[in-house]
mmCIF file of C-alpha atoms in Angstrom:
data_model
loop_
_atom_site.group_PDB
_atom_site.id
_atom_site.type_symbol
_atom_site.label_atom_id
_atom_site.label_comp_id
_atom_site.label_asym_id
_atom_site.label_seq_id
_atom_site.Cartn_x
_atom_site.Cartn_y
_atom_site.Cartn_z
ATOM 1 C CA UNK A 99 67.109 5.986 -272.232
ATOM 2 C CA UNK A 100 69.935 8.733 -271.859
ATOM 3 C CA UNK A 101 69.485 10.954 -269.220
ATOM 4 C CA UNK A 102 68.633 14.002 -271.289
ATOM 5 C CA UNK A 103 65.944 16.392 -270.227
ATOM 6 C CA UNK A 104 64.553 19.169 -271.667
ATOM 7 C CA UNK A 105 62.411 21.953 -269.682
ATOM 8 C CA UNK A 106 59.917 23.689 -270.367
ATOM 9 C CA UNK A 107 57.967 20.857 -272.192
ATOM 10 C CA UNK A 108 56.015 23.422 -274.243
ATOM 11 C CA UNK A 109 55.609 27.626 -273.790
ATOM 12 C CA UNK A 110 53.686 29.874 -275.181
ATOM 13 C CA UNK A 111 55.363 33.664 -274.864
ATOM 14 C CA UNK A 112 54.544 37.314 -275.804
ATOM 15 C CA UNK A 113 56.904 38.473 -279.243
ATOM 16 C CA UNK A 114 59.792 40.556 -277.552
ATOM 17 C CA UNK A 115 60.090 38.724 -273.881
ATOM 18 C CA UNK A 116 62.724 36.565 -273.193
ATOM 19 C CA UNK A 117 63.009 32.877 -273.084
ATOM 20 C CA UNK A 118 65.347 30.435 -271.642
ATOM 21 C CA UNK A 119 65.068 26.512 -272.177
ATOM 22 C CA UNK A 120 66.968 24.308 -269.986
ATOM 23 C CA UNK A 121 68.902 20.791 -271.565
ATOM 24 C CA UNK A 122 69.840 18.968 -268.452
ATOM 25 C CA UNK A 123 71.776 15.307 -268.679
ATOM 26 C CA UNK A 124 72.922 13.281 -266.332
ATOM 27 C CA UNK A 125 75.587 11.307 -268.917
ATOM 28 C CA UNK A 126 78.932 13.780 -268.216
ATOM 29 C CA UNK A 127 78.942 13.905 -271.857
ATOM 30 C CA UNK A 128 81.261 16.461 -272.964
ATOM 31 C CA UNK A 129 79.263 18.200 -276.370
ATOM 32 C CA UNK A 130 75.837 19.396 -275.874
ATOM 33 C CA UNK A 131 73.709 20.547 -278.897
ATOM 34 C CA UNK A 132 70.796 23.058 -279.360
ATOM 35 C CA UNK A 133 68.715 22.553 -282.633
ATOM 36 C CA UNK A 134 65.008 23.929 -283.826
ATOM 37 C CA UNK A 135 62.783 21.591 -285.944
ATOM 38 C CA UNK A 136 61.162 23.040 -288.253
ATOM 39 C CA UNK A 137 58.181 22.297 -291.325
ATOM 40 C CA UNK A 138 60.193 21.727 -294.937
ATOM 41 C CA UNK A 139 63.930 22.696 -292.901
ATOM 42 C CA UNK A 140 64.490 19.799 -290.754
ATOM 43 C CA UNK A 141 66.990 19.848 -287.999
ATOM 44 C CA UNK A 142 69.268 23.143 -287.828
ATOM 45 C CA UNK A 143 72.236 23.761 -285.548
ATOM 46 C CA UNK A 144 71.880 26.920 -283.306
ATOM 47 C CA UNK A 145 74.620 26.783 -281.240
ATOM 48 C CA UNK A 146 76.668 23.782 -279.678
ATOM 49 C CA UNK A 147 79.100 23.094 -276.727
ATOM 50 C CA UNK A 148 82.195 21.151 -276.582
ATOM 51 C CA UNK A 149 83.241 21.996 -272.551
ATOM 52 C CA UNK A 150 82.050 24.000 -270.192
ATOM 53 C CA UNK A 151 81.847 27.704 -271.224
ATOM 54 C CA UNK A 152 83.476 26.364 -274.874
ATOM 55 C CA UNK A 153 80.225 27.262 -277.565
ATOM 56 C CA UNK A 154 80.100 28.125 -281.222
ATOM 57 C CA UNK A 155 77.644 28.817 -283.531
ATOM 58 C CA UNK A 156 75.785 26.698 -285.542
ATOM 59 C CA UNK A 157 74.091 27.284 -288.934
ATOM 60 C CA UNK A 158 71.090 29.473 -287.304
ATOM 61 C CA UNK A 159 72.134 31.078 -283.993
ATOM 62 C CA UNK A 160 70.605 34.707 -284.555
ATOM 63 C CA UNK A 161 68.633 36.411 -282.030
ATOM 64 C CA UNK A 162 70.242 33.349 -280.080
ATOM 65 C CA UNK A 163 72.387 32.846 -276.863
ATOM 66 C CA UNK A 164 73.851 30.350 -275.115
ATOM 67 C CA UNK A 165 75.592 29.578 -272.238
ATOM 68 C CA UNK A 166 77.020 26.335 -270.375
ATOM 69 C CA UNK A 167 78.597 26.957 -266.641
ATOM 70 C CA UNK A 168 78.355 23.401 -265.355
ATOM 71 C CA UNK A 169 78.747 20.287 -267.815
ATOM 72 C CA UNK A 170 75.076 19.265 -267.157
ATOM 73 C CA UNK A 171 73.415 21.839 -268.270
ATOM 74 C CA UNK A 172 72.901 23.993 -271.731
ATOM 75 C CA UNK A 173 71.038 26.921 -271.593
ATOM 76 C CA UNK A 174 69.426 28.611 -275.280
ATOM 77 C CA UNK A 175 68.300 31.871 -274.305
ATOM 78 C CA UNK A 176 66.105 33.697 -276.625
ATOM 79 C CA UNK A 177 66.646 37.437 -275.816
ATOM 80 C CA UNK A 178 63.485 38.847 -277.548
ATOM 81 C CA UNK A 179 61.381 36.514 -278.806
ATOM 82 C CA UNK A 180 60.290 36.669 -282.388
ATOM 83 C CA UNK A 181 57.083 35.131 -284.173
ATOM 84 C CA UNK A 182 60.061 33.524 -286.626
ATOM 85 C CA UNK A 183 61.655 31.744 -283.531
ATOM 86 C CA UNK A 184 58.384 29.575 -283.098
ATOM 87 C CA UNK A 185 59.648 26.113 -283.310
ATOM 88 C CA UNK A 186 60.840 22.634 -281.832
ATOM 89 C CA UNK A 187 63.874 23.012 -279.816
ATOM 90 C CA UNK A 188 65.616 19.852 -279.586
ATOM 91 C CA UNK A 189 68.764 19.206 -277.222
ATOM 92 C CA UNK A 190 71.395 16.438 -278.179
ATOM 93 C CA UNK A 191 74.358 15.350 -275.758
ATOM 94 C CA UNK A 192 77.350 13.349 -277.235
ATOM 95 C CA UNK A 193 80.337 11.942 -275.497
ATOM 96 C CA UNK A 194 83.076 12.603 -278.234
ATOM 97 C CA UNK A 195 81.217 14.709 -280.397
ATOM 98 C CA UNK A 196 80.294 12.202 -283.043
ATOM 99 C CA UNK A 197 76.504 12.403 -284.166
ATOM 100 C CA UNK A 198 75.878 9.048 -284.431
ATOM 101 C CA UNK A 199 76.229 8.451 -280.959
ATOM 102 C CA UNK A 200 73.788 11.528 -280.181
ATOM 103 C CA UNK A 201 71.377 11.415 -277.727
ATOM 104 C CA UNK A 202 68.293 13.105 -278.321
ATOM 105 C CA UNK A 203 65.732 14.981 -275.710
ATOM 106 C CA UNK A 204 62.477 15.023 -276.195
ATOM 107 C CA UNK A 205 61.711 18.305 -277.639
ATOM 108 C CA UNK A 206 60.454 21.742 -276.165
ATOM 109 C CA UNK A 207 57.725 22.835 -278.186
ATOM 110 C CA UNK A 208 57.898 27.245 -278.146
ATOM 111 C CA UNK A 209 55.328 29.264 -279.418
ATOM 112 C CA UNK A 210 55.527 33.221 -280.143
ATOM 113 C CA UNK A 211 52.623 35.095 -279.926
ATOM 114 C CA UNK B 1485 68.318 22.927 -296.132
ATOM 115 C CA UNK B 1486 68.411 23.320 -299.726
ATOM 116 C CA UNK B 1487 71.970 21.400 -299.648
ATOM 117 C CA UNK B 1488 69.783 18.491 -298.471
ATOM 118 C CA UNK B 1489 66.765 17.756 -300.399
ATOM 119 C CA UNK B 1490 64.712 15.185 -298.948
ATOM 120 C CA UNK B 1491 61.977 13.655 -300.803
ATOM 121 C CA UNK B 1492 58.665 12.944 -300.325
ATOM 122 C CA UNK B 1493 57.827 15.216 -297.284
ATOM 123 C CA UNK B 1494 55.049 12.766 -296.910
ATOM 124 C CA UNK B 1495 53.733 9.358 -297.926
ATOM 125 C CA UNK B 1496 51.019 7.152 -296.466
ATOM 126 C CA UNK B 1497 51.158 3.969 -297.711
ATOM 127 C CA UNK B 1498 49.001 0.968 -296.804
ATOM 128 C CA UNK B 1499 50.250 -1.489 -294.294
ATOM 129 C CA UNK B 1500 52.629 -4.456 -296.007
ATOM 130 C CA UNK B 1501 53.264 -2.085 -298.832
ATOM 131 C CA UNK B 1502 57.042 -1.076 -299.900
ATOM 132 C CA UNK B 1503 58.171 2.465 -299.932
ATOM 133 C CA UNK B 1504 60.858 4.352 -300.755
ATOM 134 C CA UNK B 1505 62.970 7.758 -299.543
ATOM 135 C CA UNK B 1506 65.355 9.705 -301.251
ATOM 136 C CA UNK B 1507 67.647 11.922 -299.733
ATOM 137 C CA UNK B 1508 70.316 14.208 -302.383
ATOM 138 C CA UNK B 1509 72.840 16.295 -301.657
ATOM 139 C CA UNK B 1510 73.908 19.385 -303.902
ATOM 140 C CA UNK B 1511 77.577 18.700 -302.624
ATOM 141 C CA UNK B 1512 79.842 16.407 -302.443
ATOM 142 C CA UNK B 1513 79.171 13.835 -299.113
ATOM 143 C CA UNK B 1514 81.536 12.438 -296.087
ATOM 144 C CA UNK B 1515 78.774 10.608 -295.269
ATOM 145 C CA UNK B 1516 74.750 10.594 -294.821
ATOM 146 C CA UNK B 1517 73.025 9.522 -292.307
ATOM 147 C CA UNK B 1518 69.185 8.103 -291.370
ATOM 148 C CA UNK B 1519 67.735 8.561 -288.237
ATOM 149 C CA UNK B 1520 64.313 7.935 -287.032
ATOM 150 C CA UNK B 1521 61.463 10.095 -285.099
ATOM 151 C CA UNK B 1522 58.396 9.432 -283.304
ATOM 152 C CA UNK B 1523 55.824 11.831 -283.096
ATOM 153 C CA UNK B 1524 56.735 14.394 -280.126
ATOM 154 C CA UNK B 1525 59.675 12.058 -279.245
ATOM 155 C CA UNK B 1526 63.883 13.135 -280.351
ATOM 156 C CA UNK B 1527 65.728 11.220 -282.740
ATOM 157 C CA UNK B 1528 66.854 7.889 -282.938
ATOM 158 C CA UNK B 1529 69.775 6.578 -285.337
ATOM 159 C CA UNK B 1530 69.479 4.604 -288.008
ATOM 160 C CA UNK B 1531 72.833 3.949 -290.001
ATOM 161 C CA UNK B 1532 75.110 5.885 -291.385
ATOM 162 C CA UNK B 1533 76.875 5.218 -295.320
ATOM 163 C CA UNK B 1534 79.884 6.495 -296.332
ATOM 164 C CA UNK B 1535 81.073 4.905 -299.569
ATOM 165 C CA UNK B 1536 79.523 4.779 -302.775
ATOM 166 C CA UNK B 1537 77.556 1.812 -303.809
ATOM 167 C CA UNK B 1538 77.181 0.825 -300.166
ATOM 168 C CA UNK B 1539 74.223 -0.789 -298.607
ATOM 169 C CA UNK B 1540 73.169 -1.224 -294.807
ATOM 170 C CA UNK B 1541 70.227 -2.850 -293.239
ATOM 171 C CA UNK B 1542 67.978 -2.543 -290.200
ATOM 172 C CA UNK B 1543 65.494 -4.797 -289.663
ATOM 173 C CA UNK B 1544 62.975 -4.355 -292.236
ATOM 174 C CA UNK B 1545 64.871 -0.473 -293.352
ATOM 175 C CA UNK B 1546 67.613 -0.682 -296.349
ATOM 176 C CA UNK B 1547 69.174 2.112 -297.147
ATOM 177 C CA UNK B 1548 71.767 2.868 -300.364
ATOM 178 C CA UNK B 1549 74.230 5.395 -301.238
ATOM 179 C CA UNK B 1550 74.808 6.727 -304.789
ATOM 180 C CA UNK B 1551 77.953 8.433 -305.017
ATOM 181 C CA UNK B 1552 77.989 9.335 -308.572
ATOM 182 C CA UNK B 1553 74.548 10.938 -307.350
ATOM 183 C CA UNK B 1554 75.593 12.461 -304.209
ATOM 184 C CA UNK B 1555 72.254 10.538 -303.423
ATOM 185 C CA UNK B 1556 70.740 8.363 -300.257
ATOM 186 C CA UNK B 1557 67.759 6.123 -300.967
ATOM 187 C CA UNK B 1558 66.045 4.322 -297.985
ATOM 188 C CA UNK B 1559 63.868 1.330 -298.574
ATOM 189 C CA UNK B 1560 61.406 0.157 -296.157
ATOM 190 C CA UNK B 1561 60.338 -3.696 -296.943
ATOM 191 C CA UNK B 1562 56.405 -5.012 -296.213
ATOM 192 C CA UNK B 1563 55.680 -1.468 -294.282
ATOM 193 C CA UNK B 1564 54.110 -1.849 -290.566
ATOM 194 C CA UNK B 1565 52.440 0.912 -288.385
ATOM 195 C CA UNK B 1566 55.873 0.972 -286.237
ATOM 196 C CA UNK B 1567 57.644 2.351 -289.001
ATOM 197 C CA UNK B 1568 55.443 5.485 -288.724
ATOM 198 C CA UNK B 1569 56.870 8.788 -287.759
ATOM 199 C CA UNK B 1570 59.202 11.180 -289.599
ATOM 200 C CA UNK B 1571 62.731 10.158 -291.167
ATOM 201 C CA UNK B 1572 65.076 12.715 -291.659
ATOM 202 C CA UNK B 1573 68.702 12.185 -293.930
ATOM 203 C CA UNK B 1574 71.258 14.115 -292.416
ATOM 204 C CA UNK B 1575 74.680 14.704 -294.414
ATOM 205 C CA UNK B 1576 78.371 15.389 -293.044
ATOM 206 C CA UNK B 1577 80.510 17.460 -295.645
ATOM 207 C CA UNK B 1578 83.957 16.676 -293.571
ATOM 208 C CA UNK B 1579 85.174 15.221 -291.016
ATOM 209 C CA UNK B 1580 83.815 17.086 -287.979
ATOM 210 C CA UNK B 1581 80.963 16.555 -286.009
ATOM 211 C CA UNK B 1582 78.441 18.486 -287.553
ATOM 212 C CA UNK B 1583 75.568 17.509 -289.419
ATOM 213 C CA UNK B 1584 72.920 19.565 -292.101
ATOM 214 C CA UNK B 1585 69.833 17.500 -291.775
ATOM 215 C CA UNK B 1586 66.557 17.124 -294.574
ATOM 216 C CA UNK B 1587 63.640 18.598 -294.855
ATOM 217 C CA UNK B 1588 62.472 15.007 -293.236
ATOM 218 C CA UNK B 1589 59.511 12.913 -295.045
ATOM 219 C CA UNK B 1590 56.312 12.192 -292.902
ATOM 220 C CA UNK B 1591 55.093 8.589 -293.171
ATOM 221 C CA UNK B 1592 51.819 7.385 -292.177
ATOM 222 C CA UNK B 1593 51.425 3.379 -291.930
ATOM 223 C CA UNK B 1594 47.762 2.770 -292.364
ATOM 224 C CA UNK B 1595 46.604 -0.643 -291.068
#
């Protein structure tokens, strides 16, 4: 398996605190992906990286933030949680930014009280 | 994503039965993709089609691409409780590296 790991596993939080899940990899792989999983929408984009401190937005990066100061880690930071932002998070690493060669993590699994 | 419809978002089928799942796109396609995923686990890639007419295989999984359709169809032969979990289409509009994924489809293998 890839060396992908997400943190917190699952987390239940308050609506309005912020939240910060952790994609770690051990790969060096350049692009780093943050997506939420969710009933009827499937995967959506949030936000991606292509270097250290290099991000964009993806399809659904509101009340979203991001940040990436070493290439092993990829940080989606949830400012003030919303009851809307309950979800799957799922982190994906790629070496030259082509999907199917995507690695997948496991999931974090966030729920907003 | 409504530029993705995936279809059915479930099925249970009994074991050795065939199934199908149909994947359309409201636009016009680089390429659509299949991937595969386990309950509570990330995703895992199936194949990807990019010209119309064009057929790949994975084991017992056989998936088509309509062009004239802008549509995906994957076929799963003599179904066994491995091929449980969710399959989601995922479709690339251009070149880059991004992908807008399907609603998924649920499917339940029952023995």
């Amino acid at each position: 398996d890839a060396g992908i790991t997400q943190s917190p596993r699952h987390k239940v939080t308050e609506t309005g605190t912020p939240v910060t899940l952790r994609c770690h990899q051990t790969e060096n792989h350049r692009y780093m992906y943050w997506y939420r999983q969710d009933p009827g929408h499937g995967l959506r984009l949030i936000h991606y990286s292509y270097g250290v401190k290099d991000t964009d937005k993806g399809e659904v990066s509101d009340g979203y933030s991001v940040s990436r100061s070493k290439t092993e880690d990829f940080l989606l930071t949830l400012e003030s949680a919303t009851s809307s932002q309950t979800s799957v998070y799922f982190c994906a690493i790629s070496e030259r930014g082509r999907v199917t060669e995507a690695f997948f993590g496991q999931g974090t699994r966030l729920t907003v009280v | 994503s409504q530029e993705l419809e995936q279809s059915p978002q479930s099925l249970i089928v009994q074991e050795g039965k065939n199934l199908t799942i149909n994947c359309t796109s409201s636009k016009t396609l680089y390429g659509l993709y299949w991937y595969k995923q386990k309950y509570g686990e990330g995703l895992i890639f199936l194949m990807m089609l990019q010209k119309g007419g064009e057929e790949k295989s994975h084991e017992k999984i056989t998936a088509k691409l309509d062009e004239k359709k802008q549509q995906s169809s994957l076929h799963i032969t003599a179904s066994q409780p491995s091929h449980a979990g969710i399959y989601l289409c995922g479709a690339a509009y251009n070149a880059g590296n991004m992908l807008t994924f399907g609603g998924g489809t649920r499917l339940m293998v029952k023995p």
